[in-house]
mmCIF file of C-alpha atoms in Angstrom:
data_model
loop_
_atom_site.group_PDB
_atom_site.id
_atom_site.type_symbol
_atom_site.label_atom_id
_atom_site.label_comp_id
_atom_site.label_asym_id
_atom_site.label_seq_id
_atom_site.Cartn_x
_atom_site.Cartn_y
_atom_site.Cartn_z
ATOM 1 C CA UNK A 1 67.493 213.900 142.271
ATOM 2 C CA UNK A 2 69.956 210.941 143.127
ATOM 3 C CA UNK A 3 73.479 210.840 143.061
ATOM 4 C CA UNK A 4 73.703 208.753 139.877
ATOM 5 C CA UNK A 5 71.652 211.551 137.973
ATOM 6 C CA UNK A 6 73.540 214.690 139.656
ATOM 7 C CA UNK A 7 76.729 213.040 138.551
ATOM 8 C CA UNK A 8 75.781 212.916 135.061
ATOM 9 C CA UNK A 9 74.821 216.266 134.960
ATOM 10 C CA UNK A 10 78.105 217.453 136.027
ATOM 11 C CA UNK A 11 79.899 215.609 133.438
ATOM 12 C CA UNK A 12 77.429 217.136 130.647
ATOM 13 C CA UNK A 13 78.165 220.461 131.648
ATOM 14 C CA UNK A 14 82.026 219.757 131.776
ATOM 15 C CA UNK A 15 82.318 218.095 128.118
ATOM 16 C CA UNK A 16 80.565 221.078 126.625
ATOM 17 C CA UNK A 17 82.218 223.512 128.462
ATOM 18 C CA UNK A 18 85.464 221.845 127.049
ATOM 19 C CA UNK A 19 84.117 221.277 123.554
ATOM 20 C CA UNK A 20 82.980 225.055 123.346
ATOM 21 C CA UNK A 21 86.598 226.059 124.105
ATOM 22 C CA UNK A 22 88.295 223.433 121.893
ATOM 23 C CA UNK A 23 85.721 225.361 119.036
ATOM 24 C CA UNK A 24 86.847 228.758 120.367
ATOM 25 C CA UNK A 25 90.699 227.958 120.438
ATOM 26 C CA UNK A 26 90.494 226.433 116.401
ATOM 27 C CA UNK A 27 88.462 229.215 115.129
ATOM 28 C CA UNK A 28 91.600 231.569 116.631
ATOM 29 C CA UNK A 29 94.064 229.422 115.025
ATOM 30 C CA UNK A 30 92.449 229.702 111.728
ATOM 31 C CA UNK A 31 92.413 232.774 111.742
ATOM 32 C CA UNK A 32 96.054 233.448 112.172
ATOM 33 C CA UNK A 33 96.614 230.605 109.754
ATOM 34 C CA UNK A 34 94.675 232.759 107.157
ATOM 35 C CA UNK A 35 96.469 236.136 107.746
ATOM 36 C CA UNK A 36 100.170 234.281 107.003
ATOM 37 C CA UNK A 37 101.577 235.385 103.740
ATOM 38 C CA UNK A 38 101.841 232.931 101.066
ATOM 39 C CA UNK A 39 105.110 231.672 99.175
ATOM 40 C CA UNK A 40 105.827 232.791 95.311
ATOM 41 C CA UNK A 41 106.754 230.426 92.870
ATOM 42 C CA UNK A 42 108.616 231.047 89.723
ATOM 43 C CA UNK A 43 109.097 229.108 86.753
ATOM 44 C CA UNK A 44 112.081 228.626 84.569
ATOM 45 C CA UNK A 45 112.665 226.995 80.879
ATOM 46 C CA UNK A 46 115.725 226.613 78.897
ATOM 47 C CA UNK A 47 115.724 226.358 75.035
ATOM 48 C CA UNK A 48 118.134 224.052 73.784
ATOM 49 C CA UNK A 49 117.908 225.291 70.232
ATOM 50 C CA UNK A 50 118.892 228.901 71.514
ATOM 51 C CA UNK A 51 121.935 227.778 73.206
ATOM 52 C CA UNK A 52 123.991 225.356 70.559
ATOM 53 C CA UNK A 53 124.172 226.224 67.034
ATOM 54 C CA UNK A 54 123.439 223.549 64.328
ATOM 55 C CA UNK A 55 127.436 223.298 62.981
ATOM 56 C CA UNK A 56 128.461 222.878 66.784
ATOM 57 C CA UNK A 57 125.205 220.287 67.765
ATOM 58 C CA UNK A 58 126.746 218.076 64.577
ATOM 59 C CA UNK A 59 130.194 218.528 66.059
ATOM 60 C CA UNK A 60 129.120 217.398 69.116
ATOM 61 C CA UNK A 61 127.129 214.525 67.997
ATOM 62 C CA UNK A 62 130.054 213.637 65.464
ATOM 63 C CA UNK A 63 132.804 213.365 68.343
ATOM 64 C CA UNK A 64 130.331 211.463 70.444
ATOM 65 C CA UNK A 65 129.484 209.418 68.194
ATOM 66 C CA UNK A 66 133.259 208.958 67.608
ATOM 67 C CA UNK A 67 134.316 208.134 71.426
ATOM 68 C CA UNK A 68 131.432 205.940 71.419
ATOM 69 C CA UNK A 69 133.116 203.688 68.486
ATOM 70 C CA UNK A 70 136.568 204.097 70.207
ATOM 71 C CA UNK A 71 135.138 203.022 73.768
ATOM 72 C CA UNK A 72 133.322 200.105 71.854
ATOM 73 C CA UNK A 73 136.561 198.923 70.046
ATOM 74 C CA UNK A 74 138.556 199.414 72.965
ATOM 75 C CA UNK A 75 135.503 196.718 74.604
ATOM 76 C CA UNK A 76 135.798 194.296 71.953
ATOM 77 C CA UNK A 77 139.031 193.956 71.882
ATOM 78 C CA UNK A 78 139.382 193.296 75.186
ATOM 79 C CA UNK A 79 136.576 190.901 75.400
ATOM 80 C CA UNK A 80 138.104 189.129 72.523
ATOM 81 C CA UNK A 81 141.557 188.617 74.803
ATOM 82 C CA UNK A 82 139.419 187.498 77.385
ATOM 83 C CA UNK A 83 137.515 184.850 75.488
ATOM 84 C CA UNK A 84 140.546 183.797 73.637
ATOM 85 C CA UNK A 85 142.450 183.170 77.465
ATOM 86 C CA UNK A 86 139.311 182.017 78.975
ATOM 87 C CA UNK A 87 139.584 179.330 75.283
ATOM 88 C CA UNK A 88 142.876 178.560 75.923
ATOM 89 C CA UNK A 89 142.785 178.452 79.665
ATOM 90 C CA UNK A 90 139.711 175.598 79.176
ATOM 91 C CA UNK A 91 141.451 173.969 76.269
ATOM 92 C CA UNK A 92 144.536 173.209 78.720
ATOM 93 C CA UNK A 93 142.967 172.033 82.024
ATOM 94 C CA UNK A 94 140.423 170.036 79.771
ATOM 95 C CA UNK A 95 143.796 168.342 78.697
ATOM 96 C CA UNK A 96 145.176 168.528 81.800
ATOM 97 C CA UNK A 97 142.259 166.590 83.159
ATOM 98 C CA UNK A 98 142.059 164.291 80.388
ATOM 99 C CA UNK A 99 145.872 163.558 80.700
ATOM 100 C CA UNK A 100 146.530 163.277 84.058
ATOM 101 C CA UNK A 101 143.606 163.008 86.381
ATOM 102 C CA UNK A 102 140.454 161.461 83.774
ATOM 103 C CA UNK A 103 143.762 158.809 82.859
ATOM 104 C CA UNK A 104 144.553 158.225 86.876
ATOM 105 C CA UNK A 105 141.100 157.792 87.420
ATOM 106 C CA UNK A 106 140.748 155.104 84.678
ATOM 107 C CA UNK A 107 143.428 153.475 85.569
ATOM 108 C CA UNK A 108 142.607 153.110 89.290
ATOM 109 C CA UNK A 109 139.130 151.853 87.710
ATOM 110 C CA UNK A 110 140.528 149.798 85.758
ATOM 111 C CA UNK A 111 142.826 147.990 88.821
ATOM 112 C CA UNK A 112 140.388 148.158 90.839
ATOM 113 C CA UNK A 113 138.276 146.145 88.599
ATOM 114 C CA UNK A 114 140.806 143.728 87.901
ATOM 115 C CA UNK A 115 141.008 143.283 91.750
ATOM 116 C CA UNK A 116 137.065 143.015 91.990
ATOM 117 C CA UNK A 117 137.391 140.501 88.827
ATOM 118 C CA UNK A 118 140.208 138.318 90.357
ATOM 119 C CA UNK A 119 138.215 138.322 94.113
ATOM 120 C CA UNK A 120 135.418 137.455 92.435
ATOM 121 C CA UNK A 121 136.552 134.511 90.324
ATOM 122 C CA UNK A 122 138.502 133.000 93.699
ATOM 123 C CA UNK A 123 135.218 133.500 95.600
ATOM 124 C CA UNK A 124 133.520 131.309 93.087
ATOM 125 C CA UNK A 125 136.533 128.836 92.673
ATOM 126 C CA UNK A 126 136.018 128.485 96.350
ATOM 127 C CA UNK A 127 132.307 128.141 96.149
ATOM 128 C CA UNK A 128 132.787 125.938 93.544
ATOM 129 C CA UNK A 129 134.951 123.588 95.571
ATOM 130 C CA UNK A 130 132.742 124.075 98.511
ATOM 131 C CA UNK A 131 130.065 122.605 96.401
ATOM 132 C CA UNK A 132 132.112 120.247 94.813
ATOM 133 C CA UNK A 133 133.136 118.898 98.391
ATOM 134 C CA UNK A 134 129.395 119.056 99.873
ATOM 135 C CA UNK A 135 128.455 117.336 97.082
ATOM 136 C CA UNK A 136 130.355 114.407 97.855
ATOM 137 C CA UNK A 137 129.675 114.153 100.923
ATOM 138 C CA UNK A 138 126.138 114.082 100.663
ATOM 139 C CA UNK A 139 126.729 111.444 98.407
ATOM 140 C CA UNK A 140 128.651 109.368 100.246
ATOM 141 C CA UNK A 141 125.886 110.207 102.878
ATOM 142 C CA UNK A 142 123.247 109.294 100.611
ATOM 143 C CA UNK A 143 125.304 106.354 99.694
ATOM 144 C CA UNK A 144 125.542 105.144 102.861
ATOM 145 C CA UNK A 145 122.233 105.476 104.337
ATOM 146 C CA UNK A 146 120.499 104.088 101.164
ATOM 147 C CA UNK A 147 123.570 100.651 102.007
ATOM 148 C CA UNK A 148 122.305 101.047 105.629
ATOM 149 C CA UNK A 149 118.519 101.088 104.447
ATOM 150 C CA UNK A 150 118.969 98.406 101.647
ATOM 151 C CA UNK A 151 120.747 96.660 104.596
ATOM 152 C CA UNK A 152 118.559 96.553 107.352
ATOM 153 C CA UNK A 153 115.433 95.756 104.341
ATOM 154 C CA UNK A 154 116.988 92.835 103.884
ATOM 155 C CA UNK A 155 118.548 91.610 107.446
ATOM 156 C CA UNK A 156 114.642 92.131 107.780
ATOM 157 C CA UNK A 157 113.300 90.613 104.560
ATOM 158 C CA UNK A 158 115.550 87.329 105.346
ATOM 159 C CA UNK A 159 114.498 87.422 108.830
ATOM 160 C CA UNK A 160 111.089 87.284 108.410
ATOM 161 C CA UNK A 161 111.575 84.534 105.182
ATOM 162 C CA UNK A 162 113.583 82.564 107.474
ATOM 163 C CA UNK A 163 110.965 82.698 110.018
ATOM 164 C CA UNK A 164 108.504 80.866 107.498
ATOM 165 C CA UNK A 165 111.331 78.872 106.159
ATOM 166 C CA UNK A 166 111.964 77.729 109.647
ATOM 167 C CA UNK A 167 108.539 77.413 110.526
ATOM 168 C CA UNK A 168 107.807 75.372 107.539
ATOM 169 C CA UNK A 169 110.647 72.895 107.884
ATOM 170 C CA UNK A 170 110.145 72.859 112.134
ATOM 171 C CA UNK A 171 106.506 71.850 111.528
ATOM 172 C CA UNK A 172 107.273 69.181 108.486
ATOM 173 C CA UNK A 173 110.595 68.031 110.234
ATOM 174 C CA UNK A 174 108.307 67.154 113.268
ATOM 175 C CA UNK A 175 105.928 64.919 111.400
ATOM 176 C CA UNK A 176 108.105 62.583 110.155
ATOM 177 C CA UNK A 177 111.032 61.936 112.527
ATOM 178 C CA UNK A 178 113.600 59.503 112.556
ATOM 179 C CA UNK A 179 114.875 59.531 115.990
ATOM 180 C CA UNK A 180 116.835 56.176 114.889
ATOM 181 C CA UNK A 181 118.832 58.197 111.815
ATOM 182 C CA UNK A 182 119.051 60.957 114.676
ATOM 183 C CA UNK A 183 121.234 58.919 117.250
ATOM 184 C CA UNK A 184 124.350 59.368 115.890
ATOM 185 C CA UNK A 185 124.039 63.409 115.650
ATOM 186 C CA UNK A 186 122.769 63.060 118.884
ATOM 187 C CA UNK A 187 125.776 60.997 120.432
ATOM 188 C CA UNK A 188 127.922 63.346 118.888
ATOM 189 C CA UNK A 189 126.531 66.243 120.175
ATOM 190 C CA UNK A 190 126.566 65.109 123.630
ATOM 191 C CA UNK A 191 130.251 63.700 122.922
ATOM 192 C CA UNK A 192 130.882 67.707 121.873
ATOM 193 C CA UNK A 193 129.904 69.339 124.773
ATOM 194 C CA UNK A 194 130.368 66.570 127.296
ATOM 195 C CA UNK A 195 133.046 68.135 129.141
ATOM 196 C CA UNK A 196 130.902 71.509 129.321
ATOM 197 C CA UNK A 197 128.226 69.534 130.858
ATOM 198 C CA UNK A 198 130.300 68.040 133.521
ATOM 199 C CA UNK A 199 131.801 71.113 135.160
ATOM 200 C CA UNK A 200 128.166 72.529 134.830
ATOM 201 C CA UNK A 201 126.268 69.227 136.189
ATOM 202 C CA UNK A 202 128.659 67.560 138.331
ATOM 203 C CA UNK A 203 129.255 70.785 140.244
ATOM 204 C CA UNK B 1 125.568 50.267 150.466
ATOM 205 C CA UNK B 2 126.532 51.581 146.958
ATOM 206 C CA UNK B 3 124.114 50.737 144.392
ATOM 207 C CA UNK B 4 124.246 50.340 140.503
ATOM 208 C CA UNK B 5 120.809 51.223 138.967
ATOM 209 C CA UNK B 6 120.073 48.725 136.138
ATOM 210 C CA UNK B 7 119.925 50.161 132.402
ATOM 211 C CA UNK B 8 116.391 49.773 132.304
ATOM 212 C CA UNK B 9 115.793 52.095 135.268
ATOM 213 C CA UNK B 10 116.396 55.494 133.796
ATOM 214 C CA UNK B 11 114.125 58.054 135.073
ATOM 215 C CA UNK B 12 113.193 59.995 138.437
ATOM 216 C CA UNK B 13 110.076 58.706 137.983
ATOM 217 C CA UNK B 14 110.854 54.847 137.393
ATOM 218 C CA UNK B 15 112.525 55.402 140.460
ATOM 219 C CA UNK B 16 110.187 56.843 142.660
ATOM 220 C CA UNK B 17 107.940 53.847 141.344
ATOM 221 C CA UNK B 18 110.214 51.124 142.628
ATOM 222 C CA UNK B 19 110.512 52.461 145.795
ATOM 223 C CA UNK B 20 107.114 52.905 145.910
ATOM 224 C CA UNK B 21 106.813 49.353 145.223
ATOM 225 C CA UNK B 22 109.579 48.659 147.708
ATOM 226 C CA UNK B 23 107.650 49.966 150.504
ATOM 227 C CA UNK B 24 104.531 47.846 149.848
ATOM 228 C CA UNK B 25 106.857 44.897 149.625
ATOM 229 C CA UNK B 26 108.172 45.560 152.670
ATOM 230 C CA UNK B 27 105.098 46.311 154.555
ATOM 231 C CA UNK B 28 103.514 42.950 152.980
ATOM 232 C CA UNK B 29 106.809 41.440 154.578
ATOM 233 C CA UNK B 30 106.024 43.055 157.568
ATOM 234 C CA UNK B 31 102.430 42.118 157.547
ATOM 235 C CA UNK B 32 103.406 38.336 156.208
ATOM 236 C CA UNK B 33 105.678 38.194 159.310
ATOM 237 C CA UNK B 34 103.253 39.177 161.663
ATOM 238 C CA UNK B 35 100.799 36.822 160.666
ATOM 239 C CA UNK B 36 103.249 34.278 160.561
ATOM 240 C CA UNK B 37 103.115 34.750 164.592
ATOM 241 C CA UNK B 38 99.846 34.487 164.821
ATOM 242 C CA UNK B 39 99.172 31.182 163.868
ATOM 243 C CA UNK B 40 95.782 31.816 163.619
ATOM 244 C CA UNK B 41 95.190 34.331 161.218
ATOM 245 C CA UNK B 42 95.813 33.805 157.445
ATOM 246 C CA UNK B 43 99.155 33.543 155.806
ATOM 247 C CA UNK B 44 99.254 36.275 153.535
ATOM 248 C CA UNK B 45 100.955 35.914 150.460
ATOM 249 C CA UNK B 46 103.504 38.665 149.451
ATOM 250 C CA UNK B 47 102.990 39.869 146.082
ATOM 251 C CA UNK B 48 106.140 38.953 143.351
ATOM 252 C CA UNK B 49 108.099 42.171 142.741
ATOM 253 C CA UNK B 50 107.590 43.651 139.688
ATOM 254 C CA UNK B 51 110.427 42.755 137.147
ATOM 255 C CA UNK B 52 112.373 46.425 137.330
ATOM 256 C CA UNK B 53 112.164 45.434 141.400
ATOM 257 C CA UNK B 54 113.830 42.485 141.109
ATOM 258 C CA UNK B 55 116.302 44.016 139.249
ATOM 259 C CA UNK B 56 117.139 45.636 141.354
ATOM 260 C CA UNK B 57 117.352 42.619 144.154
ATOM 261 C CA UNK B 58 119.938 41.172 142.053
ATOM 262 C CA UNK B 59 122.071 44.334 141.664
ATOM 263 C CA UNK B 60 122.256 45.158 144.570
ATOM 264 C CA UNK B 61 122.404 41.331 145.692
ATOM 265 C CA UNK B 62 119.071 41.645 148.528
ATOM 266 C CA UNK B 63 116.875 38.727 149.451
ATOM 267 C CA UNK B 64 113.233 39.865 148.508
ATOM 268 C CA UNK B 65 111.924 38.121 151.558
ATOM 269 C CA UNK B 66 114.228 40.518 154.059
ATOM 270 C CA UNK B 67 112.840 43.121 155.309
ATOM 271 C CA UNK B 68 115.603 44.746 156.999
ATOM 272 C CA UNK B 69 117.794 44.161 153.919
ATOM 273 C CA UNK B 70 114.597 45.851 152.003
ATOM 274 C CA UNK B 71 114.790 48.586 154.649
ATOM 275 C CA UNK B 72 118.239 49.380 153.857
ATOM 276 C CA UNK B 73 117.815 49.284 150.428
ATOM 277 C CA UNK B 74 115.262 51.706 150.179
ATOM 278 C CA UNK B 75 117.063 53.888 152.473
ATOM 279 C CA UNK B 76 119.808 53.807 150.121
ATOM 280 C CA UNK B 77 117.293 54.650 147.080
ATOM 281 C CA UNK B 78 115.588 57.459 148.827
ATOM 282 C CA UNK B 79 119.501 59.031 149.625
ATOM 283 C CA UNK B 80 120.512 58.332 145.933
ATOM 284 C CA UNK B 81 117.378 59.775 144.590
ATOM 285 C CA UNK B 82 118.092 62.744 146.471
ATOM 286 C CA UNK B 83 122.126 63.229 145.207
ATOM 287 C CA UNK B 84 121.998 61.532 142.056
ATOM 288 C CA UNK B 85 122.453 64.266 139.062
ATOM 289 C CA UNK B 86 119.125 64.324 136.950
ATOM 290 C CA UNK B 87 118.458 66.145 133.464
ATOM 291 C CA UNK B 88 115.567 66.383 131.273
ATOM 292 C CA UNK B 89 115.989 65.444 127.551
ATOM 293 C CA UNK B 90 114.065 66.893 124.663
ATOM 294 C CA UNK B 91 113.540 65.164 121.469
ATOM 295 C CA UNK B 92 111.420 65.638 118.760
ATOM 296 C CA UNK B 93 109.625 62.390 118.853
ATOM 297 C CA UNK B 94 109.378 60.145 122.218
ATOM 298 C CA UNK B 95 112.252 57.728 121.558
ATOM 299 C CA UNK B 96 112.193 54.053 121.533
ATOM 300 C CA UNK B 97 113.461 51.811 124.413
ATOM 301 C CA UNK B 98 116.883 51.053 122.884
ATOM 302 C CA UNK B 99 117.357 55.080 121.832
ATOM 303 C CA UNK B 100 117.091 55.576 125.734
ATOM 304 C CA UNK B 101 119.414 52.946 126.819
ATOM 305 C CA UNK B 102 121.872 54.122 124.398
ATOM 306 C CA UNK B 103 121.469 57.941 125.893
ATOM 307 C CA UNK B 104 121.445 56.621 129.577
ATOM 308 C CA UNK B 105 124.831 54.115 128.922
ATOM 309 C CA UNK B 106 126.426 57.280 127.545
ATOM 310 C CA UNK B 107 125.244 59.326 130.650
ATOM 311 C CA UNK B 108 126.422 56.923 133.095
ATOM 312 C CA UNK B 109 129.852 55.691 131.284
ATOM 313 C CA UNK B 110 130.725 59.911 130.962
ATOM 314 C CA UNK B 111 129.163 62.116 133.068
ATOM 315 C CA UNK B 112 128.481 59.796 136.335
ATOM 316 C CA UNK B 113 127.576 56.622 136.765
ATOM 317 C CA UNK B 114 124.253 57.145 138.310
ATOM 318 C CA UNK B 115 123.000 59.557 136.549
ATOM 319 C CA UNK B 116 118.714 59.713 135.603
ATOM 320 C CA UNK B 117 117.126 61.348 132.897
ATOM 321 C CA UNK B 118 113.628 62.504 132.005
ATOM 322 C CA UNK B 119 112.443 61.697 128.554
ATOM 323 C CA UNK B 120 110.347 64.933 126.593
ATOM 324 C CA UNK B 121 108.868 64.702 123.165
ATOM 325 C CA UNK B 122 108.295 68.075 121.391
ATOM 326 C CA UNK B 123 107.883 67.999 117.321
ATOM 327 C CA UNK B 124 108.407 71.565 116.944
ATOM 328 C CA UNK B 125 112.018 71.217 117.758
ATOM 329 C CA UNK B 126 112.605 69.548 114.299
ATOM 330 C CA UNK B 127 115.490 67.331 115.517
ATOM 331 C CA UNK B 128 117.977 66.629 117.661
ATOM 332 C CA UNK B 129 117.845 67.574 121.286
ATOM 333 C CA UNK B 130 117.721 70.339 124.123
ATOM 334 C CA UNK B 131 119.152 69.414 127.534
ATOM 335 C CA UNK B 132 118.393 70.813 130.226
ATOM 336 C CA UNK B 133 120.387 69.936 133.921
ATOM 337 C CA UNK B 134 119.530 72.519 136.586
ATOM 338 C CA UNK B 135 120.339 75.796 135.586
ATOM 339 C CA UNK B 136 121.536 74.847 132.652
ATOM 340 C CA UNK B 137 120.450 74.460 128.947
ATOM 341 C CA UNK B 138 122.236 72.662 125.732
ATOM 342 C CA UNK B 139 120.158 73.378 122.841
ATOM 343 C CA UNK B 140 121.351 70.921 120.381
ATOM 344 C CA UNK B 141 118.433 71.150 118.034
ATOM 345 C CA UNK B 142 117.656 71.419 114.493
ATOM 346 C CA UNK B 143 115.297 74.285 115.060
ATOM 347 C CA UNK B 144 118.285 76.416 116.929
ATOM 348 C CA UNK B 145 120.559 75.430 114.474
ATOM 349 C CA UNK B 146 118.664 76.454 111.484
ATOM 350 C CA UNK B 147 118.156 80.066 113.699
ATOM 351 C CA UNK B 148 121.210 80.316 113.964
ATOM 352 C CA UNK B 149 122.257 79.608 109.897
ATOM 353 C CA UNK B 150 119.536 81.493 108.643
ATOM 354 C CA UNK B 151 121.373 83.571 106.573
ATOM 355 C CA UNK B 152 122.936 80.309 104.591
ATOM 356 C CA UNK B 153 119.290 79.476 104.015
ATOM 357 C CA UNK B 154 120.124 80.562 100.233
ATOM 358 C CA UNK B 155 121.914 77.585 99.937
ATOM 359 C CA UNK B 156 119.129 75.544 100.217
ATOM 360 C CA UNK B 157 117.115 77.783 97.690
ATOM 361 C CA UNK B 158 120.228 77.599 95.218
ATOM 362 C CA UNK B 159 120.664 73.902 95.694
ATOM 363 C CA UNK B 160 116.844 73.632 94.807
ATOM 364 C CA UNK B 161 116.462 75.241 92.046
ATOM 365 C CA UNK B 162 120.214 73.926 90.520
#
């Protein structure tokens, strides 16, 4: 027999030793527990019939009854006061409000719109005149360029018709020429710019 | 010697022409002359100067049949030809014998008295004329001065149509 084996037989024979006395040591307990007197118990019940009579159970009832209406009144009346202050006490701050502070408050709304209504009527007068003034000067801009285009359209327009007018009259001029009706323009050309011509030649 | 170039002698090129002539003449002189030595060979006859050559002779008062006063003349030719102010006229149609006379007595009388000009026909210029003396340019024209009117070129439209 190994070890391992030996081992566990040890530890069998321990656990029931120790089970065998746990069973031994209840069974004693038990047995004291069952020798232990018990507690008595008594009951008790009271009649109410047999301790009030019937005149003084309706005398009772009566002045309860009675104390109950007083404390009742007594509650009433009181919450009456209250709701008649708590009334009057919300009837004069709701006129306090509506006087002073509600009134304040309308009138501040009321300037203040006024202000918003004034800035917003210059801020449009201005816009207007901003508009107004950008307005003319993209007319006169307009204005202007269309002059400038309608201008140079027709420094262009006469340059090129002057180009054929020229041409034409340069090439019909040159077949029939008159150098003989030409001799006095000519003379008096040269006669124009003879004095030009002799600083320029002679020098 | 000073020399006063006839009316009819006008142009560079007429003058490069009589000199050219000049020169024969005086080497048929020359070669007249030395035949003339040897009586042997051939007289040779010297050709009669043209008539713008002769001209010439009697403006500037030389014997034909000189050749050193030939000599000296066209020396004096080939050093006016080289100082003499020249221009080059533009017209619209090649003008007529008298037209040039009347531009070269104008020339000579105001600007200087020997003064040549070259004769240019071009139709496109309309009328007028365009001179041109060295560097410089006088555009006298119709066809500038219509350029440079163009914008009264209504006028002519307006007067049409009126």
């Amino acid at each position: 027999m190994d070890g391992l084996q030996l081992s566990l037989l040890i530890g069998l024979v321990i656990t029931s030793v120790i089970s065998l006395a746990s069973i031994i040591w209840a069974l004693t307990l038990d047995g004291k527990l069952t020798k232990r007197p018990s507690p008595k118990v008594y009951e008790v019940k009271i009649d109410a019939d047999k301790i009030f009579s019937e005149e003084d159970m309706a005398d009772i009832q009566e002045q309860t009854h009675k104390q109950l209406e007083d404390i009742a009144d007594q509650a009433a009346v009181r919450l009456k006061q209250s709701l008649n202050n708590t009334v009057d006490q919300m009837a004069a701050s709701l006129n306090d409000m509506t006087e002073n502070t509600i009134s304040q408050e309308f009138e501040k709304y009321q300037v203040s719109l006024e202000a918003l209504r004034e800035q917003s009527i210059e801020e449009f007068s201005k816009l207007q005149r901003e508009l107004n003034s950008r307005k003319v000067q993209l007319t006169e801009q307009l204005d202007k360029k269309i002059f400038d285009e309608f201008t140079a359209r027709m420094d262009q327009f006469n340059t090129k018709l002057s180009d054929v007018v020229v041409s034409y009259l340069a090439e019909s001029l040159g077949n029939e020429v008159d150098l003989g009706a030409q001799t006095t323009y000519i003379l008096q050309a040269l006669e124009a710019h003879k004095e030009d011509m002799k600083k320029d030649i002679l020098a | 010697m000073s020399i006063k170039l006839p009316i009819e002698l006008y142009s560079p090129d007429q003058l490069g022409i009589v000199m050219l002539e000049l020169h024969k003449h005086i080497s048929a002189l020359r070669d007249a002359n030395a035949r003339a030595r040897t009586a042997s060979a051939k007289v040779g006859t010297v050709a009669a100067p043209s008539a713008m050559l002769q001209n010439i002779f009697q403006a500037t008062d030389t014997a034909p049949e000189g050749i050193m006063a030939c000599e000296k003349l066209l020396d004096s030719l080939e050093t006016m030809r080289s100082s003499v102010p020249v221009a080059r006229i533009t017209l619209a149609d090649m003008p007529g014998t008298d037209l040039k006379q009347k531009i070269t007595t104008w020339f000579r009388s105001e600007i200087h008295p020997d003064f040549l000009l070259t004769f240019i026909a071009r139709a496109d210029i309309g009328g007028g004329l365009i001179l041109q003396a060295g560097a410089h340019i006088y555009d006298l024209s119709f066809r500038k001065k219509i350029l440079d009117n163009r914008q009264r070129l209504g006028e002519i439209y307006s007067k049409g149509s009126a």
